[in-house]
Short mmCIF file of C-alpha atoms and ligand atoms in Angstrom, two decimals:
data_model
loop_
_atom_site.label_atom_id
_atom_site.label_comp_id
_atom_site.label_asym_id
_atom_site.label_seq_id
_atom_site.Cartn_x
_atom_site.Cartn_y
_atom_site.Cartn_z
CA MET A 190 0.00 0.00 0.00
CA GLY A 191 1.63 3.27 -1.06
CA ASP A 192 0.31 6.79 -1.30
CA GLU A 193 -2.69 7.96 0.69
CA ARG A 194 -4.84 9.00 -2.25
CA SER A 195 -5.02 5.53 -3.79
CA MET A 196 -5.42 3.93 -0.36
CA TYR A 197 -8.43 6.08 0.53
CA ALA A 198 -9.97 5.66 -2.94
CA LEU A 199 -9.84 1.89 -2.47
CA PHE A 200 -11.30 2.13 1.04
CA ASP A 201 -14.14 4.41 -0.14
CA TYR A 202 -14.97 1.92 -2.86
CA LEU A 203 -14.98 -1.06 -0.49
CA ARG A 204 -16.91 0.74 2.27
CA ASN A 205 -19.65 1.68 -0.20
CA SER A 206 -19.88 -1.40 -2.33
CA ASP A 207 -18.44 -4.37 -0.41
CA PRO A 208 -17.94 -3.65 3.31
CA VAL A 209 -17.18 -7.30 4.07
CA ALA A 210 -14.92 -8.05 1.12
CA ARG A 211 -13.31 -11.44 0.57
CA VAL A 212 -9.67 -10.85 -0.44
CA GLU A 213 -7.72 -13.54 -2.26
CA HIS A 214 -4.25 -12.28 -3.05
CA PRO A 215 -1.36 -14.33 -4.45
CA GLU A 216 0.98 -13.31 -1.61
CA TYR A 217 -1.37 -13.57 1.38
CA ARG A 218 -3.65 -16.23 2.80
CA PRO A 219 -7.31 -15.24 2.19
CA PHE A 220 -9.02 -12.81 4.58
CA TRP A 221 -12.12 -10.62 4.87
CA ALA A 222 -11.57 -6.85 4.68
CA LEU A 223 -13.76 -4.70 6.97
CA THR A 224 -13.90 -1.01 6.13
CA ARG A 225 -16.94 0.42 7.98
CA TYR A 226 -16.47 2.16 11.32
CA ASP A 227 -19.16 0.22 13.19
CA ASP A 228 -17.82 -3.15 12.02
CA VAL A 229 -14.17 -2.37 12.81
CA ARG A 230 -15.12 -1.15 16.27
CA SER A 231 -17.51 -3.97 17.02
CA ILE A 232 -15.38 -6.90 15.77
CA GLY A 233 -12.24 -5.31 17.27
CA SER A 234 -13.80 -5.38 20.71
CA GLN A 235 -15.29 -8.91 20.58
CA ASN A 236 -12.03 -10.29 21.89
CA ASP A 237 -13.34 -13.77 22.71
CA SER A 238 -15.14 -14.39 19.41
CA PHE A 239 -12.44 -12.76 17.27
CA LEU A 240 -8.98 -13.72 18.48
CA SER A 241 -5.68 -11.95 18.02
CA ALA A 242 -3.36 -14.92 18.38
CA PRO A 243 -3.57 -17.16 15.37
CA ARG A 244 -2.94 -14.44 12.79
CA THR A 245 -2.30 -10.93 14.09
CA VAL A 246 -1.27 -8.99 11.00
CA LEU A 247 -1.06 -9.71 7.29
CA ILE A 248 2.31 -11.26 6.52
CA PRO A 249 3.21 -12.78 3.11
CA SER A 250 2.56 -16.54 3.24
CA ALA A 251 6.18 -17.43 2.46
CA PHE A 252 7.38 -15.42 5.47
CA GLU A 253 4.64 -16.95 7.66
CA GLU A 254 6.01 -20.38 6.77
CA ALA A 255 9.56 -19.38 7.70
CA LEU A 256 8.29 -18.05 11.04
CA LEU A 257 6.32 -21.21 11.67
CA ALA A 258 9.41 -23.31 11.03
CA GLN A 259 11.59 -21.35 13.46
CA PHE A 260 9.12 -20.32 16.19
CA GLY A 261 6.23 -22.76 15.86
CA THR A 262 3.77 -19.90 15.23
CA SER A 263 3.14 -17.97 12.04
CA ASN A 264 3.39 -14.71 14.00
CA GLY A 265 6.98 -15.45 15.05
CA LEU A 266 6.62 -13.42 18.20
CA GLU A 267 4.21 -13.60 21.08
CA THR A 268 3.85 -10.00 22.24
CA LEU A 269 0.78 -8.31 23.75
CA ILE A 270 -0.83 -7.75 20.38
CA HIS A 271 -0.48 -11.48 19.58
CA MET A 272 -2.09 -12.74 22.79
CA ASP A 273 -5.61 -13.59 23.92
CA ARG A 274 -7.18 -14.05 27.32
CA PRO A 275 -6.22 -15.09 29.92
CA LYS A 276 -2.51 -14.50 29.22
CA HIS A 277 -3.12 -11.16 27.52
CA LEU A 278 -4.76 -9.62 30.59
CA LYS A 279 -2.01 -10.83 32.92
CA MET A 280 0.75 -9.51 30.70
CA ARG A 281 -0.97 -6.20 30.04
CA LYS A 282 -1.36 -5.71 33.79
CA VAL A 283 2.44 -5.64 34.18
CA THR A 284 2.69 -2.16 32.61
CA ARG A 285 -0.93 -0.97 32.79
CA GLU A 286 -0.22 1.39 35.68
CA TRP A 287 2.87 2.76 33.97
CA PHE A 288 0.86 3.81 30.88
CA LEU A 289 -2.12 5.40 32.70
CA PRO A 290 -2.70 9.11 31.94
CA ARG A 291 -1.53 10.22 35.41
CA SER A 292 1.76 8.28 35.03
CA ILE A 293 2.30 9.53 31.49
CA GLU A 294 1.65 13.11 32.61
CA LYS A 295 4.80 12.79 34.75
CA LEU A 296 6.81 12.53 31.53
CA ARG A 297 5.50 15.89 30.28
CA LEU A 298 8.53 17.96 31.27
CA GLU A 299 10.86 15.52 29.59
CA VAL A 300 8.74 15.36 26.42
CA GLU A 301 8.57 19.17 26.35
CA ALA A 302 12.35 19.42 26.70
CA LEU A 303 12.87 16.94 23.87
CA SER A 304 10.33 18.82 21.72
CA LYS A 305 12.37 21.97 22.20
CA GLU A 306 15.57 20.10 21.40
CA PHE A 307 14.12 18.88 18.09
CA VAL A 308 12.63 22.23 17.05
CA ASP A 309 15.98 23.85 17.91
CA ARG A 310 17.61 21.22 15.72
CA MET A 311 15.34 22.27 12.84
CA GLN A 312 16.35 25.86 13.41
CA GLU A 313 20.04 24.94 13.41
CA MET A 314 19.56 23.15 10.10
CA GLY A 315 18.72 26.53 8.49
CA ASP A 316 15.68 26.92 6.29
CA GLU A 317 15.32 23.45 4.75
CA CYS A 318 15.15 19.89 6.04
CA ASP A 319 13.53 16.57 5.37
CA PHE A 320 10.86 16.84 8.05
CA VAL A 321 10.32 13.08 8.14
CA LYS A 322 13.92 11.86 8.11
CA ASP A 323 15.42 14.63 10.23
CA ILE A 324 12.66 15.21 12.79
CA ALA A 325 9.55 12.99 12.74
CA LEU A 326 11.48 9.72 12.70
CA LEU A 327 13.93 10.66 15.43
CA PHE A 328 11.85 12.51 18.03
CA PRO A 329 9.57 9.57 19.07
CA LEU A 330 12.55 7.24 18.91
CA ARG A 331 14.41 9.39 21.42
CA ILE A 332 11.37 9.37 23.72
CA ILE A 333 10.84 5.64 23.55
CA LEU A 334 14.52 4.99 24.23
CA SER A 335 14.34 7.35 27.15
CA ILE A 336 11.29 5.67 28.76
CA LEU A 337 12.78 2.24 28.19
CA GLY A 338 15.98 3.55 29.77
CA LEU A 339 18.22 2.93 26.74
CA PRO A 340 21.17 5.20 25.92
CA ARG A 341 21.32 7.61 22.98
CA GLU A 342 23.90 5.32 21.36
CA ALA A 343 21.10 2.76 20.87
CA GLU A 344 19.29 5.16 18.52
CA GLU A 345 20.84 3.96 15.28
CA THR A 346 20.33 0.25 16.03
CA MET A 347 16.72 0.76 17.14
CA LEU A 348 15.86 2.94 14.15
CA ARG A 349 17.21 0.34 11.77
CA LEU A 350 15.52 -2.59 13.50
CA THR A 351 12.07 -0.97 13.76
CA GLN A 352 12.19 0.13 10.14
CA GLU A 353 13.27 -3.30 8.99
CA MET A 354 10.53 -4.85 11.06
CA PHE A 355 7.69 -2.60 9.92
CA GLY A 356 8.93 -1.60 6.47
CA GLY A 357 8.03 -5.17 5.48
CA GLN A 358 6.95 -4.46 1.92
CA ASP A 359 9.28 -1.58 1.17
CA PRO A 360 12.42 -2.56 -0.79
CA GLU A 361 14.34 0.48 0.56
CA LEU A 362 13.71 -0.50 4.17
CA GLN A 363 13.95 -4.28 3.83
CA ARG A 364 17.00 -6.22 4.88
CA GLY A 365 17.94 -8.07 1.68
CA ASP A 366 15.36 -9.96 -0.35
CA SER A 367 15.24 -13.30 1.36
CA GLU A 368 12.37 -14.51 3.52
CA THR A 369 14.86 -15.28 6.29
CA ALA A 370 15.86 -11.61 6.58
CA GLY A 371 12.76 -11.02 8.73
CA LEU A 372 13.90 -13.75 11.09
CA GLU A 373 17.30 -12.15 11.43
CA VAL A 374 15.65 -8.88 12.44
CA LEU A 375 13.58 -10.59 15.14
CA ASN A 376 16.59 -12.47 16.49
CA GLU A 377 18.71 -9.32 16.59
CA PHE A 378 15.98 -7.42 18.43
CA GLY A 379 15.65 -10.24 20.98
CA ALA A 380 19.39 -10.50 21.60
CA TYR A 381 19.71 -6.75 22.11
CA PHE A 382 16.97 -6.64 24.75
CA ALA A 383 18.14 -9.77 26.54
CA GLU A 384 21.32 -7.85 27.42
CA VAL A 385 19.37 -4.87 28.78
CA ILE A 386 17.15 -7.13 30.90
CA GLU A 387 20.17 -8.82 32.46
CA ASP A 388 21.62 -5.41 33.29
CA ARG A 389 18.42 -4.11 34.97
CA LYS A 390 18.12 -7.19 37.13
CA ARG A 391 21.52 -6.33 38.56
CA ASN A 392 21.18 -2.52 38.43
CA PRO A 393 17.52 -1.47 38.85
CA ARG A 394 16.65 2.08 37.77
CA ASP A 395 13.55 4.24 37.37
CA ASP A 396 12.65 3.07 33.85
CA LEU A 397 10.32 0.71 32.00
CA ALA A 398 13.20 -1.72 31.39
CA THR A 399 13.47 -2.20 35.15
CA VAL A 400 9.69 -2.79 35.46
CA LEU A 401 9.94 -5.49 32.79
CA ALA A 402 13.18 -7.04 34.04
CA ASN A 403 11.73 -7.55 37.52
CA ALA A 404 8.08 -8.23 36.66
CA GLU A 405 6.18 -11.20 38.06
CA VAL A 406 3.26 -12.99 36.42
CA ASP A 407 1.21 -15.44 38.51
CA GLY A 408 3.75 -15.03 41.30
CA GLU A 409 6.65 -16.18 39.08
CA PRO A 410 9.33 -14.01 37.43
CA MET A 411 8.32 -13.18 33.86
CA ASN A 412 10.24 -15.47 31.50
CA MET A 413 13.01 -14.16 29.24
CA LEU A 414 11.06 -14.64 26.03
CA ASP A 415 8.05 -12.71 27.37
CA GLN A 416 10.35 -9.94 28.58
CA ALA A 417 12.11 -9.64 25.23
CA SER A 418 8.76 -9.68 23.42
CA TYR A 419 7.45 -6.92 25.68
CA PHE A 420 10.47 -4.81 24.84
CA ILE A 421 10.03 -5.41 21.15
CA ILE A 422 6.36 -4.42 21.16
CA THR A 423 6.95 -1.30 23.25
CA ALA A 424 9.95 -0.14 21.27
CA SER A 425 8.43 -0.88 17.89
CA ALA A 426 4.77 0.03 18.54
CA GLY A 427 5.82 3.25 20.21
CA HIS A 428 8.14 4.45 17.51
CA ASP A 429 7.08 4.19 13.86
CA THR A 430 3.42 4.84 14.67
CA THR A 431 4.10 8.15 16.42
CA SER A 432 6.68 9.15 13.78
CA ALA A 433 4.08 8.56 11.09
CA ALA A 434 1.54 10.65 13.03
CA ILE A 435 3.95 13.59 13.39
CA GLY A 436 5.13 13.47 9.75
CA GLY A 437 1.61 12.98 8.39
CA GLY A 438 0.30 15.59 10.83
CA MET A 439 2.72 18.23 9.55
CA LYS A 440 1.72 17.43 5.99
CA ALA A 441 -1.96 17.73 6.93
CA LEU A 442 -1.37 21.12 8.58
CA LEU A 443 0.46 22.37 5.47
CA GLU A 444 -2.57 21.32 3.46
CA HIS A 445 -5.06 22.88 5.91
CA PRO A 446 -3.54 26.30 6.76
CA ASP A 447 -6.69 27.40 8.62
CA GLN A 448 -6.26 24.44 11.02
CA TRP A 449 -2.55 25.24 11.43
CA THR A 450 -3.32 28.75 12.67
CA LEU A 451 -6.29 27.54 14.72
CA TRP A 452 -4.06 25.10 16.62
CA ARG A 453 -1.20 27.57 16.93
CA ASP A 454 -3.46 30.17 18.55
CA ASN A 455 -5.41 27.79 20.83
CA PRO A 456 -3.38 25.72 23.32
CA ALA A 457 -6.70 24.52 24.74
CA LEU A 458 -7.08 22.47 21.56
CA ASP A 459 -3.81 20.58 22.08
CA ASP A 460 -5.31 17.24 23.08
CA SER A 461 -8.20 17.10 20.60
CA ALA A 462 -5.92 18.40 17.83
CA ALA A 463 -3.34 15.71 18.53
CA ARG A 464 -6.02 13.00 18.38
CA GLU A 465 -7.58 14.43 15.19
CA VAL A 466 -4.14 14.34 13.57
CA ILE A 467 -3.87 10.71 14.65
CA ARG A 468 -7.32 9.98 13.11
CA TRP A 469 -6.18 11.71 9.95
CA VAL A 470 -2.99 9.69 9.62
CA SER A 471 -4.20 6.37 11.14
CA PRO A 472 -0.65 4.97 11.03
CA VAL A 473 -1.67 1.41 11.94
CA ARG A 474 -3.38 0.36 8.74
CA HIS A 475 -4.86 -2.89 10.02
CA MET A 476 -4.94 -5.67 12.60
CA VAL A 477 -6.23 -9.18 11.87
CA ARG A 478 -8.64 -11.20 14.01
CA THR A 479 -9.62 -14.88 13.65
CA ALA A 480 -13.27 -15.89 14.15
CA THR A 481 -14.05 -18.60 16.72
CA GLU A 482 -17.68 -18.99 15.54
CA ASP A 483 -19.71 -18.40 12.40
CA THR A 484 -20.89 -14.79 12.16
CA GLU A 485 -23.12 -13.13 9.60
CA LEU A 486 -22.25 -9.58 8.64
CA HIS A 487 -23.97 -7.54 5.90
CA GLY A 488 -25.21 -10.73 4.25
CA LYS A 489 -21.81 -12.50 4.24
CA VAL A 490 -20.97 -15.45 6.48
CA ILE A 491 -17.61 -15.27 8.22
CA ARG A 492 -16.87 -18.89 9.19
CA ALA A 493 -15.13 -20.04 12.37
CA GLY A 494 -11.41 -20.05 11.54
CA ASP A 495 -11.73 -17.28 8.92
CA HIS A 496 -9.56 -14.18 9.26
CA VAL A 497 -10.79 -10.58 9.18
CA ALA A 498 -8.63 -7.51 8.68
CA LEU A 499 -9.82 -4.36 10.48
CA TRP A 500 -8.81 -1.39 8.32
CA TYR A 501 -8.47 1.57 10.70
CA PRO A 502 -7.86 4.35 8.11
CA ALA A 503 -11.04 3.24 6.33
CA ALA A 504 -13.07 3.27 9.57
CA ASN A 505 -11.66 6.68 10.46
CA ARG A 506 -12.92 8.21 7.20
CA ASP A 507 -16.40 6.68 7.38
CA PRO A 508 -18.87 9.46 6.47
CA GLU A 509 -21.59 7.76 8.55
CA VAL A 510 -19.58 8.74 11.65
CA PHE A 511 -17.36 11.67 10.68
CA GLU A 512 -18.90 14.70 9.04
CA GLN A 513 -16.70 15.64 6.08
CA PRO A 514 -14.25 12.86 6.92
CA ASN A 515 -11.67 14.08 4.42
CA ARG A 516 -11.33 17.39 6.16
CA LEU A 517 -8.87 17.86 9.02
CA ASP A 518 -11.00 19.35 11.79
CA LEU A 519 -9.07 19.87 15.00
CA GLN A 520 -12.27 20.57 16.92
CA ARG A 521 -13.81 17.14 16.38
CA ASP A 522 -14.66 14.92 19.34
CA PRO A 523 -11.30 13.21 19.92
CA LYS A 524 -12.84 10.15 21.54
CA THR A 525 -14.60 8.86 18.43
CA GLN A 526 -11.58 8.03 16.31
CA LEU A 527 -10.37 4.43 16.06
CA ALA A 528 -6.67 4.80 15.22
CA PHE A 529 -5.75 3.26 18.57
CA GLY A 530 -8.10 0.32 18.02
CA TYR A 531 -10.90 -0.61 20.38
CA GLY A 532 -11.51 -3.37 22.91
CA SER A 533 -9.05 -5.07 25.23
CA HIS A 534 -6.05 -4.52 22.94
CA MET A 535 -6.68 -0.79 22.62
CA CYS A 536 -3.32 0.97 22.36
CA LEU A 537 -1.50 0.88 25.66
CA GLY A 538 0.66 3.84 24.62
CA GLN A 539 -2.16 6.13 23.42
CA HIS A 540 -1.69 8.76 26.12
CA LEU A 541 2.04 8.85 25.48
CA ALA A 542 1.46 9.20 21.73
CA ALA A 543 -1.01 12.05 22.31
CA LEU A 544 1.42 13.74 24.73
CA GLU A 545 4.22 13.56 22.17
CA LEU A 546 2.10 15.18 19.47
CA ARG A 547 0.72 17.82 21.86
CA CYS A 548 4.14 18.86 23.12
CA PHE A 549 5.86 18.74 19.76
CA PHE A 550 3.33 20.89 17.89
CA ARG A 551 2.91 23.25 20.88
CA GLU A 552 6.65 23.94 20.65
CA LEU A 553 6.79 24.09 16.86
CA LEU A 554 3.69 26.00 15.77
CA PRO A 555 4.22 29.29 17.65
CA ARG A 556 7.83 29.39 16.40
CA LEU A 557 7.02 28.49 12.81
CA GLN A 558 6.67 31.70 10.75
CA GLN A 559 6.27 29.91 7.47
CA MET A 560 6.59 26.44 5.91
CA GLU A 561 6.06 24.98 2.44
CA PHE A 562 6.83 21.76 0.61
CA ALA A 563 10.28 21.75 -1.00
CA GLY A 564 9.68 18.56 -2.98
CA ASP A 565 7.10 15.81 -3.29
CA PRO A 566 6.40 13.79 -0.12
CA GLU A 567 7.11 10.09 -0.57
CA TRP A 568 5.26 7.18 1.04
CA ILE A 569 6.58 3.96 2.54
CA LYS A 570 5.17 0.88 0.85
CA ALA A 571 3.71 -0.87 3.90
CA ILE A 572 0.57 -2.76 4.69
CA PHE A 573 0.89 -2.69 8.51
CA VAL A 574 2.30 0.59 9.84
CA GLY A 575 2.29 3.13 7.04
CA GLY A 576 3.45 6.69 6.69
CA LEU A 577 5.79 9.05 4.90
CA ARG A 578 9.31 8.07 3.98
CA SER A 579 10.38 11.60 3.16
CA MET A 580 8.97 15.15 3.13
CA PRO A 581 11.36 17.94 2.11
CA VAL A 582 10.23 21.31 3.50
CA ARG A 583 11.38 24.93 3.42
CA TYR A 584 10.63 27.09 6.47
CA ARG A 585 11.32 30.07 8.69
CA LEU A 586 11.57 29.47 12.44
CA SER A 587 12.03 31.85 15.33
C1 HEM B 277 -1.61 -1.49 20.52
C2 HEM B 277 -2.04 2.18 17.41
C3 HEM B 277 1.49 4.60 19.73
C4 HEM B 277 2.25 0.73 22.49
C5 HEM B 277 -2.07 -0.67 19.51
C6 HEM B 277 -3.20 -0.96 18.66
C7 HEM B 277 -3.29 0.04 17.76
C8 HEM B 277 -2.25 1.00 18.06
C9 HEM B 277 -4.30 0.17 16.63
C10 HEM B 277 -4.20 -2.08 18.85
C11 HEM B 277 -3.91 -3.41 18.35
C12 HEM B 277 -5.12 -4.34 18.38
O1 HEM B 277 -6.27 -3.96 18.63
O2 HEM B 277 -4.90 -5.50 18.12
C13 HEM B 277 -1.12 3.15 17.78
C14 HEM B 277 -0.98 4.45 17.13
C15 HEM B 277 0.00 5.13 17.79
C16 HEM B 277 0.50 4.26 18.84
C17 HEM B 277 -1.83 4.91 15.96
C18 HEM B 277 0.57 6.50 17.55
C19 HEM B 277 -0.03 7.45 16.93
C20 HEM B 277 1.97 3.79 20.72
C21 HEM B 277 2.98 4.15 21.69
C22 HEM B 277 3.20 3.04 22.45
C23 HEM B 277 2.32 2.00 21.98
C24 HEM B 277 3.66 5.51 21.80
C25 HEM B 277 4.13 2.81 23.61
C26 HEM B 277 5.17 3.19 23.94
C27 HEM B 277 1.30 -0.20 22.17
C28 HEM B 277 1.22 -1.51 22.77
C29 HEM B 277 0.11 -2.15 22.20
C30 HEM B 277 -0.48 -1.21 21.26
C31 HEM B 277 2.17 -2.06 23.83
C32 HEM B 277 -0.39 -3.56 22.48
C33 HEM B 277 -1.58 -3.51 23.42
C34 HEM B 277 -2.28 -4.83 23.59
O3 HEM B 277 -2.30 -5.65 22.66
O4 HEM B 277 -2.82 -5.04 24.68
N1 HEM B 277 -1.52 0.55 19.14
N2 HEM B 277 -0.20 3.08 18.78
N3 HEM B 277 1.58 2.49 20.94
N4 HEM B 277 0.27 -0.04 21.27
FE1 HEM B 277 -0.05 1.55 20.12
#
């Protein structure tokens, strides 16, 4: 899936004419595509009838087979997003407290300081930069490393690994061509975090790594594999998604100058504006669920064992729910949007993501005298977490 225009044209077509569409594609095992808001929300929250575990995201069949051979599951990993009850609830509980709004609010000063650091960096770069490569990709990465308690030197490794992991379909971001390259990425991620966990057991600190290293589940220490998987999901889910929201958000503001000035002049809008930008970008394109029982939906029968893909960008532009869905409207009700999913897997990091956007744009917008595109934005070819690869801009900052 590449640029946003063709993606939304396809979603509009499906939502209108075939909201429960059977997809048979040469590269992927068959699945049903859901594109209406009510269906995505409803199926996404029926966590016992539509499971996450057997098939969590769309992965090319050849890669699924390689994962099955090495790990015994076609997901490869077993992180929060791959789990179902009862394990999912127990594992989520380990960090639930840490991600609550009141805990996240404690990070505000740090996120504000990093926002300033990155806007200063833009200023130091003069009057042109690649907003995606120079800013949007690196700011959330720095924050996630900081909350995990990893040093700045880890930045390069983490950036490469998350891009290789999520840039699945993009030749520029892939590691080589072979199906086994994906396995290498997973193994490298795991090995890196295993070292950090060992260190935090010996030297506890005030960071998420320490929470994970010393966590107990059912009265037993969390096992190494679960710890490494937790790291992987936090580091990866918290990085590319937020980068995509900041990059796509800046593009949206350039295209909606009235909303840019509205946000700049109204700090009271910070939270709803951040969440509208996240609706607009919907960086997580889909999650897959597997039916445990036959279900009829809009005249189609989804059989037990069938897979359904929940397309969040499609749901978030459903005109039945959002008036003028293709207009960025920073005063919309921020609670309606579905970019963070719905149900028991709803994004654990949503308050952190919103805080990052709020702080970053609150720092940038009042200082930004002018900005325009200095080249065509380019999109990553990705079916899971999508966003911009590059967006050259010209600007004046104070
Ligand atoms: C889960 C989106 C940022 C951590 C999810 C899910 C979505 C999502 C759609 C639900 C998966 C499902 O229903 O199966 C986003 C978007 C973000 C974002 C759009 C940014 C704009 C973050 C951040 C973090 C994070 C900053 C943490 C540091 C997680 C975790 C889960 C998750 C750990 C798994 C929760 C579970 O399965 O119980 N996210 N996310 N996310 N997200 Fe986010």
